[in-house]
Amino acid sequence: IKERDEQLDLLSAFAQKESSLSVNSILVYGNESSGKSYTVKSYLDFHKIKHSWIQCDECISFKILLQRILKAIQVDSGKVPSEEVLIDPNTISSFDSFISELQDFFTTKQYTDQHYIVLDRADLIIEEGEDIFAKFVKLHEATRVPNLTIIFITSTQPRKLITTALPTIFFGNYNSTQITRILEKKPLCGFSPGLNIPPASINRFWQNYIGIIVESYFPYTTNINVLRRIATKLWGKFTEEIERGKLQTSEFLALYRLNVGLLSSNYAFETSLKNEEDEASELQTISSGFPIISKYIIIAGY
């Protein structure tokens, strides 16, 4: 995990294997693609901390969310094989019935390991709105289960949690230097094997290439995933002269000058359904006649 030392320090303070050292709830929030889910998941996996990961935006109702949590805890605890898990949807009709089933599991199975319920994208559940936070924050008061911690992962700081004494870990946006350092570590693309380019030369070229991509597009987006996709999409056209044997990887400046038009076009942001041979003509024009922003508004509206 790169560029998130402060957040890792906070996680190590709040999330422990021992129940006596763990807190009841943790809020992790920050903008999209700021490394929240990746950091939390990697931390829990690395330290072999028992946890159940729930994608809240995939739950179309609060009832389904509760059912998924119960099923995940039974499987992730190691106490019940996945094929033997039985959850009767009719018994989980309210938060109170969920608490009752939860307590029964921890008691009957004598499950004493510290367990974390990670509610990823908790602010995107379709039903119940912010009631999800109020109910789960009070879970430790309503149940006799001492070895359970809730981790909320959201893109904003929920209003109902602002005044609570909840340990909070904020993930700020990566700056351009941080994004460059993250993306340059490992090349995502390569050259044709027939060119016999040494790995060291590929790494140096990739670092220069990522520097140019981030410098060109960071003013428009700070989303590291978007920048990664842009780098992957432009690679083939950017390195075309190398593949043809007209330039070497060491001639990066000459290659950059040839591709200034590519870097300043809309091509990186377009998703075309046409064949690859038709894409070259789209560097300067948009086939539908609509500007890029209008295209996305129409798609979003649909």
XYZ file of C-alpha atoms in Angstrom:
302
model
C 0.000 0.000 0.000
C 1.644 3.187 -1.185
C 1.136 6.793 -0.106
C -1.219 5.872 2.769
C 1.081 5.622 5.793
C -1.028 7.929 7.974
C -4.218 5.987 7.266
C -2.452 2.681 7.981
C -1.244 4.024 11.323
C -4.819 4.938 12.266
C -6.117 1.548 11.159
C -3.511 -0.200 13.271
C -4.627 1.898 16.248
C -8.356 1.205 15.835
C -8.538 -2.252 14.232
C -6.845 -5.015 16.191
C -7.135 -8.786 16.463
C -7.781 -8.543 20.194
C -11.310 -7.519 21.195
C -10.033 -5.552 24.196
C -8.011 -3.271 21.882
C -10.695 -2.781 19.216
C -13.292 -0.030 18.946
C -16.996 -0.592 18.252
C -17.222 1.339 14.973
C -14.884 3.048 12.521
C -15.710 5.504 9.744
C -13.482 5.518 6.659
C -14.376 8.197 4.132
C -12.956 10.065 1.154
C -13.575 10.692 -2.521
C -13.728 7.935 -5.119
C -10.445 6.241 -6.014
C -8.638 7.507 -2.937
C -7.644 3.987 -1.866
C -10.181 3.477 0.955
C -11.439 -0.020 0.187
C -8.093 -1.251 -1.108
C -6.248 -0.074 2.001
C -8.767 -1.473 4.491
C -9.021 -4.826 2.670
C -5.258 -5.168 2.345
C -4.741 -4.296 6.019
C -7.285 -6.848 7.264
C -5.985 -9.564 4.935
C -2.330 -8.925 5.770
C -2.928 -9.182 9.520
C -5.309 -12.155 9.050
C -8.094 -10.367 10.899
C -11.501 -12.042 10.566
C -13.893 -9.872 8.584
C -16.948 -9.921 6.325
C -16.994 -7.594 3.321
C -20.409 -6.306 2.229
C -21.001 -4.196 -0.894
C -23.931 -2.068 0.252
C -24.653 -0.642 -3.207
C -25.508 -4.167 -4.363
C -28.223 -4.511 -1.703
C -31.560 -3.261 -3.007
C -33.104 -3.234 0.461
C -32.081 -3.012 4.102
C -33.507 -6.507 4.657
C -31.228 -8.015 2.003
C -28.258 -6.207 3.552
C -28.966 -7.813 6.938
C -29.331 -11.253 5.359
C -26.006 -10.903 3.535
C -24.249 -9.836 6.730
C -25.551 -12.851 8.658
C -24.547 -15.246 5.904
C -21.112 -13.668 5.469
C -20.315 -13.771 9.188
C -21.143 -17.475 9.409
C -18.917 -18.323 6.446
C -16.057 -15.914 7.171
C -15.864 -17.001 10.804
C -14.964 -20.507 9.655
C -17.668 -21.968 11.863
C -20.113 -22.877 9.099
C -19.257 -24.168 5.566
C -20.787 -22.023 2.839
C -22.929 -24.909 1.535
C -24.469 -25.397 4.992
C -25.476 -21.787 5.618
C -29.238 -21.434 5.900
C -30.810 -18.010 6.222
C -34.592 -17.878 6.352
C -35.578 -14.540 4.760
C -38.821 -14.522 6.762
C -36.985 -14.507 10.080
C -34.946 -11.398 9.205
C -37.792 -8.914 8.941
C -36.353 -6.166 11.156
C -33.151 -4.977 12.782
C -34.281 -6.510 16.082
C -34.627 -9.967 14.502
C -31.204 -9.474 12.918
C -29.693 -8.762 16.342
C -31.369 -11.851 17.791
C -29.990 -14.101 15.028
C -26.563 -12.512 15.376
C -26.414 -13.152 19.108
C -27.581 -16.727 18.666
C -24.775 -17.446 16.223
C -22.008 -15.981 18.400
C -23.363 -17.796 21.476
C -24.191 -21.225 20.053
C -20.978 -21.435 18.023
C -18.924 -19.969 20.885
C -17.308 -17.617 18.408
C -14.859 -15.418 20.325
C -12.536 -14.110 17.598
C -12.667 -10.380 16.915
C -14.764 -9.961 13.762
C -15.188 -6.919 11.539
C -18.219 -6.160 9.380
C -17.053 -3.879 6.566
C -19.939 -1.957 4.996
C -18.322 -0.743 1.794
C -20.152 2.104 0.016
C -22.483 2.336 2.993
C -23.804 5.675 1.738
C -25.068 4.080 -1.497
C -27.572 1.579 -0.138
C -30.834 2.134 -1.999
C -33.202 1.866 0.969
C -33.313 3.331 4.473
C -30.923 6.214 3.776
C -28.793 7.282 6.712
C -30.715 5.105 9.192
C -28.147 2.431 8.430
C -25.533 4.465 10.309
C -27.711 5.151 13.344
C -28.632 1.477 13.691
C -25.185 -0.028 13.244
C -23.414 2.552 15.402
C -25.705 1.517 18.276
C -25.246 -2.199 17.562
C -22.853 -2.741 20.458
C -25.435 -1.251 22.837
C -28.260 -3.452 21.558
C -26.374 -6.750 21.495
C -24.305 -8.752 23.945
C -21.638 -9.524 21.325
C -18.372 -7.924 22.515
C -16.138 -9.072 19.637
C -17.807 -7.297 16.736
C -16.739 -4.046 15.028
C -18.440 -2.164 12.196
C -16.324 -0.369 9.568
C -18.236 2.108 7.399
C -16.607 3.053 4.091
C -18.246 6.059 2.419
C -17.461 8.768 -0.103
C -18.799 11.496 2.201
C -19.013 12.035 5.933
C -22.600 11.073 6.889
C -24.472 13.813 8.725
C -25.697 11.452 11.444
C -22.129 10.541 12.362
C -20.641 14.026 12.527
C -21.582 14.536 16.184
C -20.739 10.996 17.309
C -17.480 10.063 19.018
C -16.603 7.728 16.173
C -12.978 7.066 15.188
C -12.636 8.550 11.702
C -10.040 7.914 9.014
C -10.051 10.403 6.146
C -8.573 9.590 2.744
C -7.703 12.751 0.859
C -7.232 12.831 -2.894
C -3.857 11.758 -4.213
C -1.775 14.612 -5.571
C -0.056 14.331 -8.949
C 3.267 13.279 -7.426
C 1.644 10.493 -5.425
C -0.296 9.203 -8.437
C 2.883 9.189 -10.518
C 4.791 7.261 -7.851
C 1.984 4.683 -7.581
C 1.512 4.115 -11.296
C 5.171 4.108 -12.299
C 6.089 1.201 -10.037
C 4.852 -1.508 -12.366
C 4.312 -1.200 -16.136
C 0.727 -1.972 -17.101
C 1.582 -2.314 -20.795
C 4.456 -3.686 -22.809
C 5.982 -3.993 -26.256
C 5.842 -6.816 -28.761
C 8.202 -9.673 -27.756
C 9.881 -9.512 -31.158
C 11.410 -6.122 -30.337
C 13.530 -7.727 -27.577
C 13.471 -4.614 -25.395
C 15.201 -5.201 -22.019
C 12.972 -4.951 -18.905
C 15.079 -2.084 -17.557
C 14.430 -0.049 -20.724
C 10.710 -0.824 -20.532
C 10.585 0.361 -16.917
C 12.377 3.628 -17.735
C 10.094 4.240 -20.699
C 6.996 3.470 -18.607
C 8.071 5.928 -15.917
C 8.511 8.684 -18.505
C 5.205 7.751 -20.124
C 3.249 7.834 -16.852
C 4.809 11.185 -15.986
C 3.499 12.618 -19.267
C 0.028 11.069 -18.813
C -0.384 12.417 -15.285
C 0.961 15.836 -16.250
C -1.424 16.016 -19.222
C -4.619 14.779 -17.579
C -4.312 15.494 -13.840
C -5.807 19.010 -14.298
C -8.984 17.289 -15.564
C -9.236 14.350 -13.158
C -7.619 13.303 -9.885
C -9.146 9.821 -10.157
C -6.244 7.376 -10.242
C -8.365 4.664 -11.885
C -9.323 7.004 -14.721
C -5.677 7.961 -15.230
C -4.722 4.276 -15.260
C -7.321 3.577 -17.952
C -6.134 6.564 -19.998
C -2.545 5.327 -19.829
C -3.595 1.864 -20.980
C -5.787 3.167 -23.789
C -3.214 5.573 -25.249
C -0.288 3.176 -25.017
C -0.828 1.447 -28.361
C -1.003 4.676 -30.367
C 1.702 6.426 -28.349
C 4.222 3.611 -28.972
C 3.245 2.991 -32.609
C 6.550 4.332 -33.998
C 8.537 2.076 -31.672
C 6.551 -0.962 -32.770
C 7.277 -0.043 -36.403
C 10.985 0.170 -35.664
C 11.292 3.857 -36.547
C 12.160 5.007 -32.997
C 13.831 3.510 -29.927
C 12.587 3.592 -26.332
C 15.463 5.958 -25.536
C 14.037 8.559 -27.952
C 11.162 9.489 -25.671
C 11.272 13.227 -26.398
C 10.920 12.649 -30.150
C 8.046 10.249 -29.501
C 6.345 12.785 -27.232
C 6.536 15.480 -29.912
C 4.888 13.133 -32.404
C 2.036 12.450 -29.970
C 1.227 15.950 -28.723
C -1.962 15.878 -30.808
C -2.973 12.526 -29.331
C -2.531 13.778 -25.766
C -4.574 16.913 -26.428
C -7.453 15.136 -28.248
C -10.675 13.687 -26.854
C -9.569 10.168 -27.756
C -8.557 9.236 -24.203
C -12.067 9.948 -22.905
C -14.023 8.301 -25.695
C -15.453 4.813 -25.587
C -16.028 3.618 -29.122
C -18.029 0.618 -30.283
C -16.320 0.729 -33.645
C -13.483 -1.485 -34.781
C -9.904 -0.552 -34.015
C -9.243 0.563 -37.595
C -11.982 3.170 -37.345
C -10.636 4.711 -34.154
C -7.894 6.731 -35.858
C -10.477 8.988 -37.496
C -12.022 9.712 -34.104
C -8.975 11.592 -32.848
C -10.270 14.802 -34.398
C -14.030 14.227 -34.767
C -16.899 12.723 -32.825
C -19.128 10.584 -35.033
C -22.400 11.473 -33.299
C -21.819 15.210 -33.534
C -22.330 15.636 -29.781
C -19.639 17.054 -27.479
C -18.169 14.626 -24.956
C -20.012 16.157 -21.986
C -23.347 15.921 -23.795
C -22.707 12.252 -24.512
C -22.199 11.483 -20.844
C -25.269 13.491 -19.810
C -27.415 11.539 -22.290
C -26.001 8.220 -21.060
C -26.543 9.207 -17.418
C -30.101 10.300 -18.169
C -30.842 7.022 -19.938
